[in-house]
Every structure is written in C-alpha cells, then in structure tokens.
Coordinates of C-alpha atoms in Angstrom, one line a residue:
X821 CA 105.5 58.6 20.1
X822 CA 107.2 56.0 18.1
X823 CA 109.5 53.8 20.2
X824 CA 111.7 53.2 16.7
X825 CA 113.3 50.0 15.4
X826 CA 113.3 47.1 17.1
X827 CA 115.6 44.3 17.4
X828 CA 114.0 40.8 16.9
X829 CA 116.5 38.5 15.4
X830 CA 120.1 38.1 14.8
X831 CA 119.2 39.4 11.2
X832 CA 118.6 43.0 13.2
X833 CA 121.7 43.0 14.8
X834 CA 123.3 42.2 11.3
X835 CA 122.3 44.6 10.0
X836 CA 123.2 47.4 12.7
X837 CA 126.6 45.7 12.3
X838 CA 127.1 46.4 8.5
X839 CA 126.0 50.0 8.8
X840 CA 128.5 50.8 11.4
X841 CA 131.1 48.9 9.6
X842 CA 130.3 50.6 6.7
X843 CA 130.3 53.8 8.6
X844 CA 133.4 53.5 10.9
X845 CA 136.6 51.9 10.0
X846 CA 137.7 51.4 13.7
X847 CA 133.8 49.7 14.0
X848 CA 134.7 47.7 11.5
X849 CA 138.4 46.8 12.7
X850 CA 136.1 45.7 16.2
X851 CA 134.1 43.6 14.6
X852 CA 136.7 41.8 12.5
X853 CA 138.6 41.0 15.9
X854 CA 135.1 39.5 17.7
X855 CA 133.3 38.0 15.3
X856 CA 129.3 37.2 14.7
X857 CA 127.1 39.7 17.6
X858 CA 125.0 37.6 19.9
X859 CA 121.5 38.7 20.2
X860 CA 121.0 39.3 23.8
X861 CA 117.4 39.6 23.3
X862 CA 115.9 38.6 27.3
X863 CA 112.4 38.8 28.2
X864 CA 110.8 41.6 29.6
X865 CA 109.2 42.0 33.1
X866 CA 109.5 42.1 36.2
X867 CA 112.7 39.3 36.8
X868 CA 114.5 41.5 34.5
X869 CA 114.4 44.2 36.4
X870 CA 115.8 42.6 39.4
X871 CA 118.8 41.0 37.6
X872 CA 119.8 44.0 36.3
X873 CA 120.0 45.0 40.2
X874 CA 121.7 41.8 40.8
X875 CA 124.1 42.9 38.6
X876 CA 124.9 46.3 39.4
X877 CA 128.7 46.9 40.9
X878 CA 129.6 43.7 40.7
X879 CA 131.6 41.0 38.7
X880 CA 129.9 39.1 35.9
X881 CA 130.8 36.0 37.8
X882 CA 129.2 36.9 41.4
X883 CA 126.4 38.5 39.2
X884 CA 125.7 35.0 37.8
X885 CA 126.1 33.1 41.1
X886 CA 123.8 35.6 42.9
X887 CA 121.2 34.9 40.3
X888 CA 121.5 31.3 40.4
X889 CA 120.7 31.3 43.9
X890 CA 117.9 33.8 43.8
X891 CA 116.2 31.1 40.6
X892 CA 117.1 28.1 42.9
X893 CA 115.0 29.5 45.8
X894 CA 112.0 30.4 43.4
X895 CA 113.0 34.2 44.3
X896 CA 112.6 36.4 41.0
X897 CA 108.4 37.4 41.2
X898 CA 107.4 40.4 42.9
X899 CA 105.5 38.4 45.5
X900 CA 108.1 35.6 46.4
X901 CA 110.5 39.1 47.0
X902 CA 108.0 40.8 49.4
X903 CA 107.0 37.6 51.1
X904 CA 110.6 36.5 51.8
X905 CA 112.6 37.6 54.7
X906 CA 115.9 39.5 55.2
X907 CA 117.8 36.5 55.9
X908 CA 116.2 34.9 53.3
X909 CA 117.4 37.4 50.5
X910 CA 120.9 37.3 52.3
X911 CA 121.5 34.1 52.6
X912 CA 121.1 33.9 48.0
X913 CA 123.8 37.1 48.4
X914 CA 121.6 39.7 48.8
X915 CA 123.6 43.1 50.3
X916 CA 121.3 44.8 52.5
X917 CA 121.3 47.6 49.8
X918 CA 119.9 45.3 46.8
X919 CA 117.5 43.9 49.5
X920 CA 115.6 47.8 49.3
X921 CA 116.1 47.9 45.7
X922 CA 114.4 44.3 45.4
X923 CA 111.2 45.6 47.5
X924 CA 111.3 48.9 45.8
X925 CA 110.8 47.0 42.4
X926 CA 108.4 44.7 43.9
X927 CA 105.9 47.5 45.1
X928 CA 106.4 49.5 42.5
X929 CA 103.8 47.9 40.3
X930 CA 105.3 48.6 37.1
X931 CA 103.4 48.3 34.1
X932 CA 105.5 46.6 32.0
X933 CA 103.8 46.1 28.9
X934 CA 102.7 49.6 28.8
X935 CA 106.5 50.2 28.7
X936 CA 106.9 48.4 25.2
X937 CA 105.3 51.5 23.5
X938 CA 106.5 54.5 24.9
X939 CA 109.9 56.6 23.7
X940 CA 113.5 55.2 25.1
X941 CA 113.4 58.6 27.0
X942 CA 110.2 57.4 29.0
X943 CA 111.5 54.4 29.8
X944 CA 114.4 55.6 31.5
X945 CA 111.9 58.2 33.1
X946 CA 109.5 55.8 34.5
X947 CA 112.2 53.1 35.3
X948 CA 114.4 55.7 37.3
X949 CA 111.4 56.9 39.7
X950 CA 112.0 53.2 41.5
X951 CA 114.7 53.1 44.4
X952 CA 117.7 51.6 43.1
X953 CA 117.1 51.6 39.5
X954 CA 119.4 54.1 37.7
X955 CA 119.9 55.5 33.9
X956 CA 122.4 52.3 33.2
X957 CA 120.1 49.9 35.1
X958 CA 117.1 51.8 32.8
X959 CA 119.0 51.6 29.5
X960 CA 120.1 47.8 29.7
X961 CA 117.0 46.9 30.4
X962 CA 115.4 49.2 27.0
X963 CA 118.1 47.7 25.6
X964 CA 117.5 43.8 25.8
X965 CA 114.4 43.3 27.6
X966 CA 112.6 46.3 24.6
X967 CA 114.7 45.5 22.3
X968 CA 115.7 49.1 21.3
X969 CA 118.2 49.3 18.7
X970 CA 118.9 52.8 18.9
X971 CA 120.1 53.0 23.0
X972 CA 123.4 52.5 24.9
X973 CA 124.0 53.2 28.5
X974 CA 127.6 55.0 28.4
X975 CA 127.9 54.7 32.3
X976 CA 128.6 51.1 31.6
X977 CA 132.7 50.9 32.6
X978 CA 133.2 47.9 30.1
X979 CA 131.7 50.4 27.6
X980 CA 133.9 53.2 28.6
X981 CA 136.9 50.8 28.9
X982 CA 136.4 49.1 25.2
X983 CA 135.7 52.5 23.7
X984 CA 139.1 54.0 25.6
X985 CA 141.0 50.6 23.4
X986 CA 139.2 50.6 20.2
X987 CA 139.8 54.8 20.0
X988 CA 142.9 54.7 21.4
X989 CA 141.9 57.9 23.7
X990 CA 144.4 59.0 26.5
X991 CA 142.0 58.3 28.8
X992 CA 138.3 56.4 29.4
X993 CA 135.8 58.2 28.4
X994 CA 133.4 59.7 31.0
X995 CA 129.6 58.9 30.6
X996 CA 129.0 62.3 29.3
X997 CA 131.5 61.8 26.2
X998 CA 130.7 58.1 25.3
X999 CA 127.5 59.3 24.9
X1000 CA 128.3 62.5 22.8
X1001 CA 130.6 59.9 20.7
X1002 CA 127.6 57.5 20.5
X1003 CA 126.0 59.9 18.3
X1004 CA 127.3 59.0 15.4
X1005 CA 126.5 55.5 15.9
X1006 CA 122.8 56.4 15.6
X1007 CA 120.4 54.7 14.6
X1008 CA 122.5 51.1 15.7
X1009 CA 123.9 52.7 19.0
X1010 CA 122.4 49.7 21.0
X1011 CA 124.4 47.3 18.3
X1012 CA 127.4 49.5 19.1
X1013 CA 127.5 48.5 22.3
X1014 CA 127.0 44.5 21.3
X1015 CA 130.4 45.8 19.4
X1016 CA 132.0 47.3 22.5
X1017 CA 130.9 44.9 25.0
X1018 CA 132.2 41.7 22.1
X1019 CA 135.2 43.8 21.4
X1020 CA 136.0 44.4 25.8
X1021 CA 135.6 41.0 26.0
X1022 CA 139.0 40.5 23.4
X1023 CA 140.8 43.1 24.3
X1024 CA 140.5 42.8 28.0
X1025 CA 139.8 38.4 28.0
X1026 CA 137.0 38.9 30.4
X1027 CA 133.0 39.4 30.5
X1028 CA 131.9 43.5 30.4
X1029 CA 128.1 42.3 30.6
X1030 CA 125.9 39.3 31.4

C-alpha cells in the first residue's frame, strides 16, 4: 500500500502551504499572521517514541526539561530504559505511569523501519498495540518521525484550541469534528496542523507542540 507523499524539506511544507492558502481564505489569513512553517522533520526510532511519551499531558516546558534530563543520563535506548531502575527514571521526572509506558516501548521490539512503508492507518495500528502509546501519540509520531504529509492528530488540544480561533466556532472542537473538518485539508492535512500549531502559538503567545 502506498504510504503517500512525503515531507523531506521545507520546499514540501511550502508547498502544502500554498495549496491550503489557495484553498482556504481563513488558511491563508493563518499563515499571513505566523509566517514561514518550520519543518519539524525528527528522526525516526525508538527515542522518538519515548519523547512523544514524555510529552504527553504535559506542558511544552516540563516536556523539554524531562527530556533533557532523560539525554543527560544517556536514558533514551531501549536497553538503558529496561536496565535502569525506578528511582532512576524518577529521579529525570519520570511519573510512575510514563515509567510503564517507557518499558512497554522498550520490550515491544518495534520494527521501526518496517514502519516507513506501511499506510498511516497501520501505523497508528501497530503503534497503539504498545501500553501507553495512543492515536495522538501514534499520529505525531507518523507525522514527524515518517514524515506524512497527509496526517493530523485532532486530539491534540492546541489543535482544537487554534482551530476553535482561526474558525471562530462557539466552541473547541472535539477530536471527532477536527478531524471531519480536516478533510478538506487533504492531501496537506499534516501541513495544516504546522498552520494550527504556528497560528496557536500567536493567538494564544505560548508553545501547542515541541
């Protein structure tokens, strides 16, 4: 199954950009407001994975910190994670909730490159079978570890929140109708977000991702 276009270089992400603009006057107004998209292109693997964990529920800011701490110890392989102790993961800011996640992902022996050629719906398939990794955790990580251009992950608050502005709906969307909106952003819906996140991050003055 083909895993569809793929988002290399900022020259990708341009592109996406002038066929929403072109397609949505309030994509358009966005983008005028936030300027150039970044990239956000990340590696893919294993440390990804866990980051994206590190990440989940809370701010950007203690996101960073945790994972600071976690590089600083030499704690982001799948060996270092199921070698170290409790009090080891806790004392880098673990919860003891992200501490199961963490060993889940380590023994779950993904194979990660095999994931670089299956659908965006497999990914999230095979992704979601480990402990602690849900649909958002599964489509961030499609989105800028695969580099999918055609993925968003509408449980994503800042996406909700951003969409809520730029739309001026009544209320936030749910998940269910950001992605039912997100429709007609395909085949950029993963540059869509880069719009969201870019235009959360005026609207609101603070970080919606990492």
């Amino acid at each position: 199954m083909s895993v569809g276009r793929i988002i290399e270089t900022p020259d990708c992400v341009e592109e996406g950009a002038t066929w929403l603009a072109e397609s949505c006057p309030r994509m358009a107004y966005a983008m005028e407001q936030t300027g150039p998209l970044p990239l956000r292109r990340r590696p893919d693997g294993f440390a990804q994975l866990l980051s994206a964990i590190v990440s989940q529920q809370v701010s950007v800011a203690s996101a960073n910190a945790i994972w600071n701490r976690l590089k600083d110890a030499k704690l982001t392989g799948p060996r270092k994670i199921m070698s170290a102790t409790d009090d080891d993961l806790r004392a880098v800011g673990l919860s003891r909730q992200k501490i199961r996640y963490a060993r889940a992902l380590a023994e779950a022996r993904i194979d990660y490159k095999a994931l670089r050629d299956v659908s965006n719906d497999d990914v999230v398939a095979i992704l979601t079978e480990v402990s602690g990794i849900g649909i958002w955790t599964a489509e961030i990580y499609a989105m800028f570890s695969l580099g999918r251009a055609d993925v968003i992950a509408p449980g994503d608050l800042a996406l909700q929140e951003a969409a809520r502005i730029l739309y001026d709906l009544p209320d936030r969307p749910t998940d269910k109708q950001l992605r039912q909106m997100a429709e007609a952003w395909s085949p950029w819906r993963s540059v869509a977000a880069r719009v969201l996140w870019a235009y959360y991050r005026v609207a609101k003055e603070r970080e919606g991702i990492r």
